[in-house]
Tab-separated table of N, CA and C in Angstrom:
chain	number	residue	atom	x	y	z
A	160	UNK	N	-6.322	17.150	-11.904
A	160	UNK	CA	-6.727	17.247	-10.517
A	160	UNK	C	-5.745	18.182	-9.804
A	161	UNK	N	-6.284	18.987	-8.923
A	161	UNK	CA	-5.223	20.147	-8.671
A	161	UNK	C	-4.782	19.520	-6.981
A	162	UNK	N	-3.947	20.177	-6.537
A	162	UNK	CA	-3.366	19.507	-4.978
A	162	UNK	C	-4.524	20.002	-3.711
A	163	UNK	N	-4.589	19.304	-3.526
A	163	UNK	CA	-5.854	18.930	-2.301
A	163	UNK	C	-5.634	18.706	-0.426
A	164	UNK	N	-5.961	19.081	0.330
A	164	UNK	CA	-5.585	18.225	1.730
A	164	UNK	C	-6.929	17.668	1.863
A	165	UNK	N	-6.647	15.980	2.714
A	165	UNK	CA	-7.467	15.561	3.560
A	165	UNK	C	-7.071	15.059	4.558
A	166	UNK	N	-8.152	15.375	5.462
A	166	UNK	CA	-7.779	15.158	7.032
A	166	UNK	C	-8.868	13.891	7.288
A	167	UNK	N	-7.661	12.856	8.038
A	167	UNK	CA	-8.595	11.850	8.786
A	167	UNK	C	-8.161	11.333	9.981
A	168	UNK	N	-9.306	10.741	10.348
A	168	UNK	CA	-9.246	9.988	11.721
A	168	UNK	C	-8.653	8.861	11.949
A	169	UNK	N	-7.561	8.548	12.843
A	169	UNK	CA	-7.135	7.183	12.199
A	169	UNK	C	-7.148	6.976	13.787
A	170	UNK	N	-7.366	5.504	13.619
A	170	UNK	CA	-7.175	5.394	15.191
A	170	UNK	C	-5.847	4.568	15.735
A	171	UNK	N	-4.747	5.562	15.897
A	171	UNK	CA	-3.257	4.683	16.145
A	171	UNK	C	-3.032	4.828	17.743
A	172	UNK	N	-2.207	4.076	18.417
A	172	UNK	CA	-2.315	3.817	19.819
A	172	UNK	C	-0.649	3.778	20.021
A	173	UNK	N	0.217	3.759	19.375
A	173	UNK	CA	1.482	3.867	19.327
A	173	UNK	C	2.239	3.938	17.788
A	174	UNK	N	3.578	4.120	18.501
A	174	UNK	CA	4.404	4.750	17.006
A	174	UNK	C	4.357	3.745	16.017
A	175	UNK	N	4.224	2.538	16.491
A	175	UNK	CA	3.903	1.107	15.415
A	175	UNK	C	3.021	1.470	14.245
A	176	UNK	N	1.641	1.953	15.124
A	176	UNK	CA	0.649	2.498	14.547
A	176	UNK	C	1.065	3.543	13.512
A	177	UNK	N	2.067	4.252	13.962
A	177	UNK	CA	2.398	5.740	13.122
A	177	UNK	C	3.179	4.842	12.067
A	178	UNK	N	4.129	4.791	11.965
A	178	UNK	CA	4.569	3.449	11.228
A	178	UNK	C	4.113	2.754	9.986
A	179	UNK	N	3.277	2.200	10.128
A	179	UNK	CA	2.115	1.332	9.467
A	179	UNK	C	1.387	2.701	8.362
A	180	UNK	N	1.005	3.728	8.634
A	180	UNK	CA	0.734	4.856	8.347
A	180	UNK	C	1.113	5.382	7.140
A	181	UNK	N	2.596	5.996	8.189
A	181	UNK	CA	3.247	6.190	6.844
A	181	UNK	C	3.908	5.086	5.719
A	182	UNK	N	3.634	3.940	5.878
A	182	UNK	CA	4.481	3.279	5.056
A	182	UNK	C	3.486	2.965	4.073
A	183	UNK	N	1.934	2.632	4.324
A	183	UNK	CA	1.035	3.220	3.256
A	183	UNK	C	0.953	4.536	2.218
A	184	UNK	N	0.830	5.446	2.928
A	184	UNK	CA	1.023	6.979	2.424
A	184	UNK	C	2.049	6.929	1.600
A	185	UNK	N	3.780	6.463	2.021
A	185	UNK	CA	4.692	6.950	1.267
A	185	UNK	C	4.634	5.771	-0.208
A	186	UNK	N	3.547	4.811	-0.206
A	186	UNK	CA	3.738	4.172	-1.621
A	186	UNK	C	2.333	4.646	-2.417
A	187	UNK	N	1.634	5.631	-2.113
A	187	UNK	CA	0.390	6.044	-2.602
A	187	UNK	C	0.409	7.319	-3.849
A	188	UNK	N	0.288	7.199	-4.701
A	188	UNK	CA	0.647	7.971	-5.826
A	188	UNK	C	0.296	9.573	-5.530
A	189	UNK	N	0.985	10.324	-6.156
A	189	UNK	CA	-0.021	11.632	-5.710
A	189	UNK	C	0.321	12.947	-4.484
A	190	UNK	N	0.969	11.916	-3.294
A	190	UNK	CA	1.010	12.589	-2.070
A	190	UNK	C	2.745	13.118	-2.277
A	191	UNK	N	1.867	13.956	-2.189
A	191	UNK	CA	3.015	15.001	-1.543
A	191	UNK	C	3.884	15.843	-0.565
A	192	UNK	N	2.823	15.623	0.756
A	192	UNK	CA	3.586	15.429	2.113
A	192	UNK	C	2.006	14.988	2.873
A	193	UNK	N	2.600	14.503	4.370
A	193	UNK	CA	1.486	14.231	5.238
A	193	UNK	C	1.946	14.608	6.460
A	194	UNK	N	1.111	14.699	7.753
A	194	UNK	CA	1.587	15.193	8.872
A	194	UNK	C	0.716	14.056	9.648
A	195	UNK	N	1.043	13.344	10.634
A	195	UNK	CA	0.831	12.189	11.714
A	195	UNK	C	0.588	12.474	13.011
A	196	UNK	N	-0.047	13.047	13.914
A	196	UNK	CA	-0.309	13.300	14.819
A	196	UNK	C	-0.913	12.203	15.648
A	197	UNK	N	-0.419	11.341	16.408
A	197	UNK	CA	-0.353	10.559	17.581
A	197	UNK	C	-1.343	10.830	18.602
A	198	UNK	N	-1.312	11.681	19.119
A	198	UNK	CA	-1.662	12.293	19.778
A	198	UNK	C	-3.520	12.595	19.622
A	199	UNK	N	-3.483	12.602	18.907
A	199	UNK	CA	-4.987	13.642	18.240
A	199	UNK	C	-5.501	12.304	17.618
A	200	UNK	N	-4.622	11.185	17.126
A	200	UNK	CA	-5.391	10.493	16.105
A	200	UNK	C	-5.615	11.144	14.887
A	201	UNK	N	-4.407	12.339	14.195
A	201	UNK	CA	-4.838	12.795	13.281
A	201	UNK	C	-4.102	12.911	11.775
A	202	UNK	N	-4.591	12.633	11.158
A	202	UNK	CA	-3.356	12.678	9.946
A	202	UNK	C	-4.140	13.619	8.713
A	203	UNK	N	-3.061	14.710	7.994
A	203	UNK	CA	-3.426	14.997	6.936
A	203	UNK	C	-2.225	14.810	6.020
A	204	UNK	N	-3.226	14.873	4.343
A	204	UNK	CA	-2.134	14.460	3.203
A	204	UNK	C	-2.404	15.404	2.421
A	205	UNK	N	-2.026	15.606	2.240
A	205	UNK	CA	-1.508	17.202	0.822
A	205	UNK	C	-0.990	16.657	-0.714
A	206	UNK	N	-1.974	16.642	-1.165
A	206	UNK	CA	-1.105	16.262	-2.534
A	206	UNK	C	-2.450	15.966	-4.075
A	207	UNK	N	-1.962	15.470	-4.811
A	207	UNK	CA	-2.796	15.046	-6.099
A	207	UNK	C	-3.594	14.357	-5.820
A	208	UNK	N	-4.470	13.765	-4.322
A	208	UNK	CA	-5.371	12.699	-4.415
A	208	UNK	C	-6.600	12.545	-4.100
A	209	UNK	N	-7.518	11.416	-4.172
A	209	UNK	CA	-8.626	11.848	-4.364
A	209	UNK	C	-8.793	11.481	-2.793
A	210	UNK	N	-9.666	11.954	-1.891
A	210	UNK	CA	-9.742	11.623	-0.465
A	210	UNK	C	-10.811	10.222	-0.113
A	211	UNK	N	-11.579	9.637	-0.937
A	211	UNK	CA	-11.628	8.151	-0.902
A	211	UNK	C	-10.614	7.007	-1.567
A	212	UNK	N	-10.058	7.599	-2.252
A	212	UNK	CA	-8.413	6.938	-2.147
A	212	UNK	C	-7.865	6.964	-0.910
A	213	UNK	N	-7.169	8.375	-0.453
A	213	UNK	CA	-6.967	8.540	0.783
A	213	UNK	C	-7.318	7.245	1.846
A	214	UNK	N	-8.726	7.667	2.501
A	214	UNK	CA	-9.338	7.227	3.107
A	214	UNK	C	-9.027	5.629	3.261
A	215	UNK	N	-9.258	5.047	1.856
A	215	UNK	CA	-9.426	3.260	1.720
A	215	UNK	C	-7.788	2.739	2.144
A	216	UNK	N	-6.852	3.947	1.466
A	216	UNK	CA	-5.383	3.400	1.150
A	216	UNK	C	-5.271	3.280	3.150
A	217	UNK	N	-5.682	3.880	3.916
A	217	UNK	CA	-4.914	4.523	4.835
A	217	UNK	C	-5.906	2.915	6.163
A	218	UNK	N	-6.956	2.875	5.675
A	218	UNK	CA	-7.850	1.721	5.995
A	218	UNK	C	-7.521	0.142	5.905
A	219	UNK	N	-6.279	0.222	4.854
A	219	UNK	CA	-5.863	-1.467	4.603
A	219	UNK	C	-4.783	-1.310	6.122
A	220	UNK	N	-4.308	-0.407	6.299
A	220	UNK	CA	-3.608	-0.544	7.935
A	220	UNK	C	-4.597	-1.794	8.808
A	221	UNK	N	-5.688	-1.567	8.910
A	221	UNK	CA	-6.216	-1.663	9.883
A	221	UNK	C	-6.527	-1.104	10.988
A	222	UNK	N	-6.333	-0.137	11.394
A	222	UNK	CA	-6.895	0.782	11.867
A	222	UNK	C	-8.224	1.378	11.627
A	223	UNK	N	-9.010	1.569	13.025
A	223	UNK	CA	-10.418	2.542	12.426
A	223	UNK	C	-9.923	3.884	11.741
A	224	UNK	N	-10.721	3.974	10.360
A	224	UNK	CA	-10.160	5.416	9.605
A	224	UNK	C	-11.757	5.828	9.673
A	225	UNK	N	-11.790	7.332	9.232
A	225	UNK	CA	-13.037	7.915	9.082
A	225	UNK	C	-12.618	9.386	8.408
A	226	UNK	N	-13.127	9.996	8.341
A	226	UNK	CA	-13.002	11.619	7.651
A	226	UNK	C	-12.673	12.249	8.761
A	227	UNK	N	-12.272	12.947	9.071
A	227	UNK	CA	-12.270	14.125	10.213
A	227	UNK	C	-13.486	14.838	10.448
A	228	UNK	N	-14.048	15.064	11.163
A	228	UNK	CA	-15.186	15.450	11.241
A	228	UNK	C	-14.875	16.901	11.888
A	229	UNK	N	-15.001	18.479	11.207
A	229	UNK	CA	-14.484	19.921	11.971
A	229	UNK	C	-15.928	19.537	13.496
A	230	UNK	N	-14.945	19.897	14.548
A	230	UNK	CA	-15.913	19.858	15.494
A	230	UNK	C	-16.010	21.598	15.689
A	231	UNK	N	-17.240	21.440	16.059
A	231	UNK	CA	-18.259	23.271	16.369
A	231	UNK	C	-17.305	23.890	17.266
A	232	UNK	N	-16.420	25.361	16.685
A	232	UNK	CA	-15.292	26.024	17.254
A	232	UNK	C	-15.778	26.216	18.821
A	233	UNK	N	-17.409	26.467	18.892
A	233	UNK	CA	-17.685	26.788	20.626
A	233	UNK	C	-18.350	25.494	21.372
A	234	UNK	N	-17.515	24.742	21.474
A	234	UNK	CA	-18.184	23.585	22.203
A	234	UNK	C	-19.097	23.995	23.703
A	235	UNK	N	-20.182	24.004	23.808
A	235	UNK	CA	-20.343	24.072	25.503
A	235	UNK	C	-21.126	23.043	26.294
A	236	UNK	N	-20.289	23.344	27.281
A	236	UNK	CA	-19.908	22.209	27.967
A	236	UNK	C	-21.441	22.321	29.452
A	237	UNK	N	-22.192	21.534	29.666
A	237	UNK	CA	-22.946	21.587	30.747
A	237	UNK	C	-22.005	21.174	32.050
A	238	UNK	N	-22.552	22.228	32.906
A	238	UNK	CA	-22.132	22.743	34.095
A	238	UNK	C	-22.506	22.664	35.532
């Protein structure tokens, strides 16, 4: 399996949340770095894994998880 990113939705509300996160991620085989964004609700992982691994590992938090969904680069907005 070659090194992969997946991006998901996690729904964290404070650094507790971030926390909880990474302390999943850093016992998950495979990963090789991740980035946590607070802010966005966003996390990606870079590494050997499969992204419903990902996904489930990052889900025993408790937190709502989901895939990232790319939103349409030209959003428009009614006016």
């Amino acid at each position: 399996m070659s090194s992969q990113t997946v991006t998901l939705k996690v729904g964290m509300s404070c650094e507790g949340c971030v926390g909880a996160v990474k302390r999943v991620l850093g016992k998950l085989d495979g990963v090789e770095s991740y980035d946590i964004d607070l802010k966005e609700q966003k996390v990606v992982v870079k590494g050997n894994v499969e992204p419903d691994t990902v996904l489930k590992t990052v889900s025993k938090t408790g937190k709502p998880t989901a895939f990232w969904e790319a939103e349409a680069p030209s959003e428009t907005k009614a006016q």
